mmCIF file of C-alpha atoms in Angstrom:
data_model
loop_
_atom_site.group_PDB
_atom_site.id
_atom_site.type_symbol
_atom_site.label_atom_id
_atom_site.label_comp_id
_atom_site.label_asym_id
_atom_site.label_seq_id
_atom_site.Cartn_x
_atom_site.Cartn_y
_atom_site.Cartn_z
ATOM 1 C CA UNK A 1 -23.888 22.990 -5.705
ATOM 2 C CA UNK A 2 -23.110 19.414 -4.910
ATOM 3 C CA UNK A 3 -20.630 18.975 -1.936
ATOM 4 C CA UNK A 4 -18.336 16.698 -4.452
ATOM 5 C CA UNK A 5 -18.110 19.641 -6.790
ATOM 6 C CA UNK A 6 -17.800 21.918 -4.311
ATOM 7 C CA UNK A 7 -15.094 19.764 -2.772
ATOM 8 C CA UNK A 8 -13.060 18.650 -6.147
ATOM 9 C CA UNK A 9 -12.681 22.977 -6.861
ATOM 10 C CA UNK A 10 -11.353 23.696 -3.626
ATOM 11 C CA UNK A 11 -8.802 20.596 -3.913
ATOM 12 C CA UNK A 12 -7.777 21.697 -7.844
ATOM 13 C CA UNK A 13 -7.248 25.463 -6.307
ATOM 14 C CA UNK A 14 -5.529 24.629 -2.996
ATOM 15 C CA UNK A 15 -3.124 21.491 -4.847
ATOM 16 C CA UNK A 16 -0.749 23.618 -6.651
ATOM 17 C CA UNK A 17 0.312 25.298 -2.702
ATOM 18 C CA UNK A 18 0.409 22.794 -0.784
ATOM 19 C CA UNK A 19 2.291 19.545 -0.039
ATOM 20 C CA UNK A 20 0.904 15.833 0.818
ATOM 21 C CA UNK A 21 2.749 13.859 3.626
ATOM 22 C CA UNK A 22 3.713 10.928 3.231
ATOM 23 C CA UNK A 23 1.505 9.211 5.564
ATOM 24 C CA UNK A 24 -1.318 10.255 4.192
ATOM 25 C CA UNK A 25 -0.087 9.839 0.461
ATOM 26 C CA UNK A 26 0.098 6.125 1.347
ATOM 27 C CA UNK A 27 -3.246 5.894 3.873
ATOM 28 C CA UNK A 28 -4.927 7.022 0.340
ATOM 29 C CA UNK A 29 -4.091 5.406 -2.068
ATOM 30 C CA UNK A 30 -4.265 2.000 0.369
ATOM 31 C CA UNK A 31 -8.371 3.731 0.459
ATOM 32 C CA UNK A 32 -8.655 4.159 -3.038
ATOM 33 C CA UNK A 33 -7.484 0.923 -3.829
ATOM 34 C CA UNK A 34 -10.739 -0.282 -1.965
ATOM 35 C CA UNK A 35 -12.905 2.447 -3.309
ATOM 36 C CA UNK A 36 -11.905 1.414 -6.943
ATOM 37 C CA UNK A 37 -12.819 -2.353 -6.560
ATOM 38 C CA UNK A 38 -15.729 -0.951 -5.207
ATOM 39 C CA UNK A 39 -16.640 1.150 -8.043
ATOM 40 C CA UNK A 40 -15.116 -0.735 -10.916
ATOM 41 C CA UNK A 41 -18.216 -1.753 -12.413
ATOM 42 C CA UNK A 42 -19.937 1.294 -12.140
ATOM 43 C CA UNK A 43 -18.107 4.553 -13.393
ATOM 44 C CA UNK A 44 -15.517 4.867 -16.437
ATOM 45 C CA UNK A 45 -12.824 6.813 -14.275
ATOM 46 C CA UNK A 46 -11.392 9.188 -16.002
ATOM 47 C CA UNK A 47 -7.690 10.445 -14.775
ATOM 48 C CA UNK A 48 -8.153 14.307 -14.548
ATOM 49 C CA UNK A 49 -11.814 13.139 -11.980
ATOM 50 C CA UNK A 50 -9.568 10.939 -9.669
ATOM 51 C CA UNK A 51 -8.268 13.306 -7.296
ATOM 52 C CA UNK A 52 -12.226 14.591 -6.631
ATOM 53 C CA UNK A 53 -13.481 11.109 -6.553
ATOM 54 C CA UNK A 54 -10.904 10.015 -3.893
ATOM 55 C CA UNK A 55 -11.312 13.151 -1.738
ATOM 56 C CA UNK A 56 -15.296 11.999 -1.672
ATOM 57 C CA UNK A 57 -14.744 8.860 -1.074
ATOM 58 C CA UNK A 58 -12.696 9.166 1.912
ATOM 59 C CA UNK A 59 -13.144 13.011 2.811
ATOM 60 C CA UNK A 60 -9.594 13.618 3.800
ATOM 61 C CA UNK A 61 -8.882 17.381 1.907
ATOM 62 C CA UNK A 62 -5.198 16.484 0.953
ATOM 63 C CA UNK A 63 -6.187 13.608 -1.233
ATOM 64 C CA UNK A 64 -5.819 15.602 -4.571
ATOM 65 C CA UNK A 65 -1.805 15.795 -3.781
ATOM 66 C CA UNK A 66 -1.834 12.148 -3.999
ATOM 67 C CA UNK A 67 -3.536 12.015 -7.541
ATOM 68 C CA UNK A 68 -0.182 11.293 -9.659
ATOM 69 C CA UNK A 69 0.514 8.118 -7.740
ATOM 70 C CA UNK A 70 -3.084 6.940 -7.844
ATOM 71 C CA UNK A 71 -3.143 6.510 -11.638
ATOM 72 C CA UNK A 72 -0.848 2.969 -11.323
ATOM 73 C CA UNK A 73 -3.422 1.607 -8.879
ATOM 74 C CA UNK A 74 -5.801 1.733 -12.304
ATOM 75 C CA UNK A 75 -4.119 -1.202 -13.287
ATOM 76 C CA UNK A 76 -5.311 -3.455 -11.160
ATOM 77 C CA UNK A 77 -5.831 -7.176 -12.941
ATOM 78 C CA UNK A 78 -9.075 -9.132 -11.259
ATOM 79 C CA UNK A 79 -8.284 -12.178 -9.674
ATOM 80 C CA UNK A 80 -10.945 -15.467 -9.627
ATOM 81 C CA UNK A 81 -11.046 -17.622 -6.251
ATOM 82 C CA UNK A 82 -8.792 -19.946 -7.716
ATOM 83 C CA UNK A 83 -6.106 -17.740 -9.015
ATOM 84 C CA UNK A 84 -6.103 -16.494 -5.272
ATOM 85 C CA UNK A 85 -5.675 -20.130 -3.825
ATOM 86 C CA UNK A 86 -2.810 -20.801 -5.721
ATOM 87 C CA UNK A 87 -1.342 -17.510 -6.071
ATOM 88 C CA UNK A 88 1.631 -17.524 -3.441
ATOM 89 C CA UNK A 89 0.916 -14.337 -1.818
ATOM 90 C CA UNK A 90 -2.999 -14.940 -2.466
ATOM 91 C CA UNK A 91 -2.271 -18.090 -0.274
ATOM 92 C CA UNK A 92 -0.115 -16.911 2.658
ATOM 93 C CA UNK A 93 -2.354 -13.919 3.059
ATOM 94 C CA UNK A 94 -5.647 -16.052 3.825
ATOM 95 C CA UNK A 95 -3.146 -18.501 5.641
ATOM 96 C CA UNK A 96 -2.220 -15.198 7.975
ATOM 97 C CA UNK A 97 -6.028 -14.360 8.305
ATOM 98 C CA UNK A 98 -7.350 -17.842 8.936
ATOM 99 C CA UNK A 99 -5.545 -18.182 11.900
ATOM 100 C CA UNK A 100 -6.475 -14.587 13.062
ATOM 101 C CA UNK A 101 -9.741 -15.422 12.939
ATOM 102 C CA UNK A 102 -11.003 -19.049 12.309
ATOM 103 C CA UNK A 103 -14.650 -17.826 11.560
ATOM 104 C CA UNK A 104 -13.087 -16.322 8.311
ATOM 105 C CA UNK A 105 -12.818 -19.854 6.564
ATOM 106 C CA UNK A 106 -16.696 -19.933 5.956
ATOM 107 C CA UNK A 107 -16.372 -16.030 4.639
ATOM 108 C CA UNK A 108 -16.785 -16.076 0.584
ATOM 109 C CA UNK A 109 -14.147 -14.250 -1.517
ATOM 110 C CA UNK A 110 -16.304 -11.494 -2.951
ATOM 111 C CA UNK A 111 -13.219 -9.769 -4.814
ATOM 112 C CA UNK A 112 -9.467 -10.103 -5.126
ATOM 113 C CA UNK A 113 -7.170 -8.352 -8.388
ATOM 114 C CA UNK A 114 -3.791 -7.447 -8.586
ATOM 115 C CA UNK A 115 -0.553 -4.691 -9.431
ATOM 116 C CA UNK A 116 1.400 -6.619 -10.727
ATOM 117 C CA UNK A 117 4.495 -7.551 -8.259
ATOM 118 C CA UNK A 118 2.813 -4.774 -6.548
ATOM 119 C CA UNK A 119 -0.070 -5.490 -4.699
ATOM 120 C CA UNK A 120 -2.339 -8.193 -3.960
ATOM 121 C CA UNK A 121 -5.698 -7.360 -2.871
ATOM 122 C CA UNK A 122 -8.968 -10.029 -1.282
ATOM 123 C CA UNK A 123 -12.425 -9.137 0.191
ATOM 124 C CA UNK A 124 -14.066 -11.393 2.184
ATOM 125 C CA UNK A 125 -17.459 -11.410 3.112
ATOM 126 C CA UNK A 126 -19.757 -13.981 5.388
ATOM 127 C CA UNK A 127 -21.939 -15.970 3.176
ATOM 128 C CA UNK A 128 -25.254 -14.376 2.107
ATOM 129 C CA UNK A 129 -23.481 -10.760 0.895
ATOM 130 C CA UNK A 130 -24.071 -9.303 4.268
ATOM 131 C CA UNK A 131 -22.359 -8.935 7.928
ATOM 132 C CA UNK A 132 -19.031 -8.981 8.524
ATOM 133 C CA UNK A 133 -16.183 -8.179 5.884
ATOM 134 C CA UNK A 134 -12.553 -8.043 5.768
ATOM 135 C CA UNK A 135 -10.236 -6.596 3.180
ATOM 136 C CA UNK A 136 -6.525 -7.695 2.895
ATOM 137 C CA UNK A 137 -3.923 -5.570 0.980
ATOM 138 C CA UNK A 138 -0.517 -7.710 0.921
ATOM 139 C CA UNK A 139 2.743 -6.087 -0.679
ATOM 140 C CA UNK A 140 3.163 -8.565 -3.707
ATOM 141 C CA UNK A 141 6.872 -8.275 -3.317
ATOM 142 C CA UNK A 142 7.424 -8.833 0.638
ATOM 143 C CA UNK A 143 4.668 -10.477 1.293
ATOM 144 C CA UNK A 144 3.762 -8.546 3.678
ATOM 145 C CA UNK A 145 -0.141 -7.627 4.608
ATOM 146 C CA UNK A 146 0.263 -3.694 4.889
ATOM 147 C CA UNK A 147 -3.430 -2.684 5.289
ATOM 148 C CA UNK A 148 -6.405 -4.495 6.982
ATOM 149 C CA UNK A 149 -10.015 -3.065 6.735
ATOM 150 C CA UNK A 150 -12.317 -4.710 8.842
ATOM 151 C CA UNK A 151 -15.993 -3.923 8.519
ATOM 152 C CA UNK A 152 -19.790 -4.314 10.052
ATOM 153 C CA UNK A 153 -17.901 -6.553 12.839
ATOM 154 C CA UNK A 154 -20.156 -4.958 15.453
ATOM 155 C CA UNK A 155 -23.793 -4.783 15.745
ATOM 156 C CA UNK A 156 -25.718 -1.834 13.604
ATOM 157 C CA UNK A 157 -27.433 -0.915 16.823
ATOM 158 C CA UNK A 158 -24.207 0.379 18.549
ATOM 159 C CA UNK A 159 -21.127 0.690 16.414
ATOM 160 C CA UNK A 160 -18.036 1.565 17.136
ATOM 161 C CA UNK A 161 -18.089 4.850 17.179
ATOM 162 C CA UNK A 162 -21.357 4.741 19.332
ATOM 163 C CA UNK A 163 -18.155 3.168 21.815
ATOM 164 C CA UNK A 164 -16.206 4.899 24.787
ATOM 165 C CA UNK A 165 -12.370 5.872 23.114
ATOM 166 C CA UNK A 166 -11.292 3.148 25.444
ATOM 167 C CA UNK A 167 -13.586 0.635 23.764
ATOM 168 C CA UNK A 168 -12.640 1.234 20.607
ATOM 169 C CA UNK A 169 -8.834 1.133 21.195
ATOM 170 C CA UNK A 170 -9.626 -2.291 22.474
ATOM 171 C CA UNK A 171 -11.079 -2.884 19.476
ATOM 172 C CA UNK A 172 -8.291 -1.673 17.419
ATOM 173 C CA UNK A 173 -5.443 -3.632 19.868
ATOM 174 C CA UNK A 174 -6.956 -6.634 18.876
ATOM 175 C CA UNK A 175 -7.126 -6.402 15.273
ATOM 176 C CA UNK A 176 -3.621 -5.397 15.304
ATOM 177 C CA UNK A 177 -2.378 -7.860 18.023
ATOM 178 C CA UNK A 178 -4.302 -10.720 15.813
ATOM 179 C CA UNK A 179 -3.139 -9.178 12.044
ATOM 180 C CA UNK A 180 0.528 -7.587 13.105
ATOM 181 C CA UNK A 181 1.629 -8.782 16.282
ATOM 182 C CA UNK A 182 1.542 -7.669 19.948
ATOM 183 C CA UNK A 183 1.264 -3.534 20.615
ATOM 184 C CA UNK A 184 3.340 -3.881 24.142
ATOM 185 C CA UNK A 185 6.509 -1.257 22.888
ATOM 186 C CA UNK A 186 4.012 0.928 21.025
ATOM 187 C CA UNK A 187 3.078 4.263 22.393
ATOM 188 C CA UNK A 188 -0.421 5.523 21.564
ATOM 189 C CA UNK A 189 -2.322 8.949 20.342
ATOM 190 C CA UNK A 190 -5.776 8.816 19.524
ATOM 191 C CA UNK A 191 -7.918 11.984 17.932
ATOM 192 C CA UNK A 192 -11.392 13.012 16.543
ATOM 193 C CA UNK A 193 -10.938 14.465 13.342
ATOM 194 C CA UNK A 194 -12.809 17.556 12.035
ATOM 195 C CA UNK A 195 -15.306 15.366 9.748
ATOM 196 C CA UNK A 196 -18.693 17.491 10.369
ATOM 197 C CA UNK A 197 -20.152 14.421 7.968
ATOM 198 C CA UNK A 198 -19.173 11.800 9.796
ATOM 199 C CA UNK A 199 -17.580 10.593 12.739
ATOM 200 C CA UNK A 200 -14.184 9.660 12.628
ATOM 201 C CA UNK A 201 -11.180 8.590 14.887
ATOM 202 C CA UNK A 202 -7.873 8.039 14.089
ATOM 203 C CA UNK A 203 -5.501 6.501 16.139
ATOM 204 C CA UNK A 204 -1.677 6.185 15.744
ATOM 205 C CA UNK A 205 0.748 3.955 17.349
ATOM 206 C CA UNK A 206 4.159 4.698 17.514
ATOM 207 C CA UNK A 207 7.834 3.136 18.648
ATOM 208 C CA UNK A 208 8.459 5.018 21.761
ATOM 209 C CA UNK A 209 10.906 7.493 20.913
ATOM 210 C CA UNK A 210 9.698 7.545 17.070
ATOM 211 C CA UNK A 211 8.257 10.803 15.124
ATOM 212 C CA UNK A 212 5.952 8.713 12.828
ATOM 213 C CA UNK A 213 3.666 5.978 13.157
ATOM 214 C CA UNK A 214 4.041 2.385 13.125
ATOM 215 C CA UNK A 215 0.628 1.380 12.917
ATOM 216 C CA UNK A 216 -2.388 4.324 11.609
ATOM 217 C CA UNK A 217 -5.791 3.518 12.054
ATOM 218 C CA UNK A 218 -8.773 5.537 10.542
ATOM 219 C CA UNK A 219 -12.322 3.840 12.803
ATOM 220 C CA UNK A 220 -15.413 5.289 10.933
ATOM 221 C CA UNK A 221 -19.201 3.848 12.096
ATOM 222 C CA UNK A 222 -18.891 0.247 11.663
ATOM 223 C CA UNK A 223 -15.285 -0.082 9.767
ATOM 224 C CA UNK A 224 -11.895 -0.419 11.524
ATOM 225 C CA UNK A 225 -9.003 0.432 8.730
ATOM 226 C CA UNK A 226 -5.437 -0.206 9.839
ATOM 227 C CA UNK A 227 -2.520 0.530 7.602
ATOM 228 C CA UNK A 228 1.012 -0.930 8.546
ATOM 229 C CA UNK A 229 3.263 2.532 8.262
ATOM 230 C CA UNK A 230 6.714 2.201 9.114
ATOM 231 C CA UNK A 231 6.437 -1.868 9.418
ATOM 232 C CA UNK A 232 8.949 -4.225 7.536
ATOM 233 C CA UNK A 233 8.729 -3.920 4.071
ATOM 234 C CA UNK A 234 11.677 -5.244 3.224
ATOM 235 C CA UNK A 235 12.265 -8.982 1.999
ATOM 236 C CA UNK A 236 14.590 -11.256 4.237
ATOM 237 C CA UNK A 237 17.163 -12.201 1.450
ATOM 238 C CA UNK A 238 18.054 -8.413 1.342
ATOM 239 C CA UNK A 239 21.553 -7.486 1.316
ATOM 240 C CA UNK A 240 21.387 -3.951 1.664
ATOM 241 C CA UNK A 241 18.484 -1.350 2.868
ATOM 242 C CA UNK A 242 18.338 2.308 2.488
ATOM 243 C CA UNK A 243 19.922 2.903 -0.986
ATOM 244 C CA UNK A 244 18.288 5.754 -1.193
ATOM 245 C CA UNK A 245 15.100 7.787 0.381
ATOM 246 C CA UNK A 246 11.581 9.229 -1.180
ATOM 247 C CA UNK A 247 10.052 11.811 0.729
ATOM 248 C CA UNK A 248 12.884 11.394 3.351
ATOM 249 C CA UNK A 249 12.094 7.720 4.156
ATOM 250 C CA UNK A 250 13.942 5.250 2.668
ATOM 251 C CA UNK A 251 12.317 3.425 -0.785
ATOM 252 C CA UNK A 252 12.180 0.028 0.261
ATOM 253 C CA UNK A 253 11.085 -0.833 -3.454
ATOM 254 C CA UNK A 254 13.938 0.678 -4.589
ATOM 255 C CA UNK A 255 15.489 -1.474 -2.384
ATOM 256 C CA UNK A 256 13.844 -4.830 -3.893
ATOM 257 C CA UNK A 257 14.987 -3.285 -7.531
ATOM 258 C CA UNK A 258 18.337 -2.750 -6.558
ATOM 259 C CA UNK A 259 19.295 -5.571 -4.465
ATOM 260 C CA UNK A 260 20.277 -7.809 -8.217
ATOM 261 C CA UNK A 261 23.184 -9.885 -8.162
ATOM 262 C CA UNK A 262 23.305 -9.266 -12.000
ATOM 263 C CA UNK A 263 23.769 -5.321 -11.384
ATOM 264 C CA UNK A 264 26.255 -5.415 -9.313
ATOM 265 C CA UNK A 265 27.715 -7.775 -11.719
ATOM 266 C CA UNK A 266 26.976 -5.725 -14.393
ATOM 267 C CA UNK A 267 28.279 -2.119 -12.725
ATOM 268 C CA UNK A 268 31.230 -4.153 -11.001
ATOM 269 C CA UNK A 269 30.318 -2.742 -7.864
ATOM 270 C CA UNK A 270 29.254 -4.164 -4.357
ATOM 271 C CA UNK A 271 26.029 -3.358 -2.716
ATOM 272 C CA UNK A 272 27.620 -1.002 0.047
ATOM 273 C CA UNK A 273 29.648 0.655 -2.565
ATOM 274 C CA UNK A 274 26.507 1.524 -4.439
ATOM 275 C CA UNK A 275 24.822 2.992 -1.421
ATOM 276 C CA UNK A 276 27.552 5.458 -1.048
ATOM 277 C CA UNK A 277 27.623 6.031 -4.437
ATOM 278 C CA UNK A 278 23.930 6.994 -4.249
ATOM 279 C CA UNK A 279 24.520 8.887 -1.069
ATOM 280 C CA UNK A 280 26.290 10.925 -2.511
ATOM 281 C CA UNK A 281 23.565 12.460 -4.648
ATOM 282 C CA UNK A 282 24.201 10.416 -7.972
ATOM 283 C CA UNK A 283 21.472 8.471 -9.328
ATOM 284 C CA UNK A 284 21.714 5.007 -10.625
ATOM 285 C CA UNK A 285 22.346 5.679 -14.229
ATOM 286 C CA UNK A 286 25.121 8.162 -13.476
ATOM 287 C CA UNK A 287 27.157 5.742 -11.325
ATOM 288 C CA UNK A 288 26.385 3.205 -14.645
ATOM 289 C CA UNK A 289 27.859 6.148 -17.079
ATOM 290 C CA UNK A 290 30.832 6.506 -15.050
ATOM 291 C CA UNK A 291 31.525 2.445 -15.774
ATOM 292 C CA UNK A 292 30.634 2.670 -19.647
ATOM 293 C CA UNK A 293 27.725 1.101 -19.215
ATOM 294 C CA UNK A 294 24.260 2.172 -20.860
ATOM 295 C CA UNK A 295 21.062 3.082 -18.922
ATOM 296 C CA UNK A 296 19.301 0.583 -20.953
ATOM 297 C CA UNK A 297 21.725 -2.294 -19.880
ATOM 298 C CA UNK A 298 20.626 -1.529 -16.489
ATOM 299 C CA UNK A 299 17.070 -1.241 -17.412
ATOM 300 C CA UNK A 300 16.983 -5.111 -19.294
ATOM 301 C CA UNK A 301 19.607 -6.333 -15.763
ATOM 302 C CA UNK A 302 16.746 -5.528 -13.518
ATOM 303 C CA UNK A 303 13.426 -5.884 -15.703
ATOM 304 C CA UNK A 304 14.402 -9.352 -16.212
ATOM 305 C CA UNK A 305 15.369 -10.508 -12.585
ATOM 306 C CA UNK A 306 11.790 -8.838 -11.546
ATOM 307 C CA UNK A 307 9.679 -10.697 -14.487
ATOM 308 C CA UNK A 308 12.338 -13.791 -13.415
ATOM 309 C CA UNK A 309 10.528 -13.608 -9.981
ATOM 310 C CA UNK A 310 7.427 -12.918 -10.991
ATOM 311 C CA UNK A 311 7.189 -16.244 -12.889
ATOM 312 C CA UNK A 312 8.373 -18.164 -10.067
ATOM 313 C CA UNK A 313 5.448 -17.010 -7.833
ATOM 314 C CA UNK A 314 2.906 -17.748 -10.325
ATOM 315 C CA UNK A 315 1.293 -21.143 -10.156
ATOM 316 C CA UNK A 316 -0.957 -20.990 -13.147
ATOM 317 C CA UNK A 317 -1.873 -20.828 -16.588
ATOM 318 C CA UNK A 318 -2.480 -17.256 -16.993
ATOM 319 C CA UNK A 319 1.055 -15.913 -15.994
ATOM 320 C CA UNK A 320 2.064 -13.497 -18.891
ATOM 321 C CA UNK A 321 5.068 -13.926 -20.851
ATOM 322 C CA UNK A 322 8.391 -13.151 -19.695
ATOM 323 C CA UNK A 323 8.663 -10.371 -22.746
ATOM 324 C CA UNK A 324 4.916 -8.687 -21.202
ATOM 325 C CA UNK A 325 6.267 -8.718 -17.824
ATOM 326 C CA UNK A 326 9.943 -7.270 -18.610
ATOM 327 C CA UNK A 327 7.736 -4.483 -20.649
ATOM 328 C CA UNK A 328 5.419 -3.542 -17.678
ATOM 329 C CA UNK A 329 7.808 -3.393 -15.220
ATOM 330 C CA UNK A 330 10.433 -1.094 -16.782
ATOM 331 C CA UNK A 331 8.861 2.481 -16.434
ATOM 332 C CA UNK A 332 9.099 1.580 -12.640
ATOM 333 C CA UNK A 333 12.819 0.268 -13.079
ATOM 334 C CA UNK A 334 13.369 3.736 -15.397
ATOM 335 C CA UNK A 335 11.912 5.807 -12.076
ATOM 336 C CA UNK A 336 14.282 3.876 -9.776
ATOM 337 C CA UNK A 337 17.738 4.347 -11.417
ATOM 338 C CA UNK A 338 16.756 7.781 -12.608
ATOM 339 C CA UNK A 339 16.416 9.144 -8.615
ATOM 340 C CA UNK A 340 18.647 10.817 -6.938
ATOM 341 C CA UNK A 341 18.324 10.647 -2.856
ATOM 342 C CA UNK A 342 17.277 13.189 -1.094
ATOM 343 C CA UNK A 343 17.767 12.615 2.138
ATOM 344 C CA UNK A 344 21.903 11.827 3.352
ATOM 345 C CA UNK A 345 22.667 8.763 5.167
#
């Protein structure tokens, strides 16, 4: 039987028991949003194959746990070279990795697409479709590049994992020191993991004092992949953080969602006010019942500030209308005001 059968059975049987952490929910679907561009062209995915197909393309077991969060990153819109250079967080994200690495200006976009207000993703490659490559994942609301994947950036005679542990951590420091920012108040734990197939490393820097990692780094043959974890995700004009948690974290989208001038207009409420509303254990539409006011006027308040913002990023002909963008958006808005936290603050 082929391994990725043999591997997609055990992942069906074992999902129903057991429980994804968060981490890892977020390192996957950051690799899947890779493996997808990779394989766009090449296999119609169907939803009830994606958690095997993930689990093989990465080979981390848990992956199937992850599969109702992966079926959003299916709608991914392409992106042409020019879209990219004049797509605001197209352009500050090759801005951030042009000055990481100068050589990167002669690289060739290979690939770039979108979720949109999501995610923006760009692969770069050195000219001729071989050697080095570097793939950018930017939150398309923050700004923010969350995951770097660096690959064949060593020579195929030793690579990295051919390297001491200390050599590759140097190797890791300075992607992250170049991409992030310097590593000096970080405390680090680095580990094999139990890959029989192939060799793998994963290393995890931390705030000293801190449970979960800041910075998580999978280094795999010739590919570093660094995923911001705990980082800011959080835009600057935000007035409050923390409304209310996911998985016991806090939902910084939630936060971007909630953080609308016209809904605390709308609920007659301020910002704090609605946190302890929420802390409480009441979701969004409740606290709206409570002040006569209908889930769906909360639903067309903040659909229309996010397609609002959307617009304004755009610099081209091919944004969609302001009625497309209000539509796609509001199953995400729905999710938002329907939660109730789960975590007391």
């Amino acid at each position: 039987m082929p391994i990725e059968r043999k591997i997609r059975e055990y992942l069906h049987k074992e999902a129903e028991t057991m429980e994804c952490p968060p981490a890892i929910s977020k390192r996957i679907e950051q690799s899947y949003s890779q493996y997808f561009q990779r394989r766009r062209s090449e296999i119609n995915m169907k939803k009830r194959l994606i958690s095997g197909l993930v689990a093989t393309a990465i080979l981390i077991p848990t992956a199937a746990f992850a599969a109702p969060n992966l079926i959003e990153m299916l709608t991914r819109t392409p992106m042409t070279v020019e879209q990219v250079k004049v797509d605001e967080v197209g352009k500050a994200t090759l801005e951030k990795l042009y000055n990481a690495f100068p050589e990167t200006k002669s690289f060739e976009i290979i690939n770039a697409s979108k979720v949109q207000g999501v995610q923006t993703s760009i692969i770069l490659q050195e000219k001729g479709g071989i050697g080095k490559k570097i793939s950018l994942h930017t939150n398309g609301i923050t700004g923010a590049i969350e995951h770097v994947n660096q690959e064949n950036w060593e020579p195929k005679e030793k690579p990295l994992t051919a390297l001491t542990e200390q050599e590759i951590k140097s190797k890791v420091d300075y992607l992250i020191d170049k991409m992030f920012g310097n590593l000096e108040e970080y405390e680090f734990a680095m580990e094999q993991m139990e890959n029989p197939d192939q060799k793998t490393f994963m290393l995890n820097y931390s705030k000293k004092g801190s449970k979960t990692p800041f910075y998580q780094v999978f280094v795999q043959e010739n590919t570093i992949s660094v995923s911001l974890i705990e980082g800011e995700t959080t835009p600057s004009n935000i007035k409050v953080e923390g409304f209310f948690s996911t998985n016991g974290k806090p939902d910084y989208t939630a936060d971007s969602f909630l953080n609308d001038e016209k809904l605390f207009s709308l609920l007659k409420i301020s910002p704090t006010k609605l946190k302890q509303e929420l802390a409480k254990g009441k979701s969004v539409v409740e606290i709206a019942a409570s002040k006569n006011v209908s889930k769906q006027q909360v639903i067309d308040v903040i659909a229309q500030t996010q397609a609002e913002g959307q617009i304004q990023g755009e610099n081209n002909d091919d944004v969609p209308s302001s009625e497309q963008m209000i539509k796609a958006v509001e199953p995400k808005v729905l999710q938002v005001i329907e939660h109730k936290t789960e975590t007391p603050w």
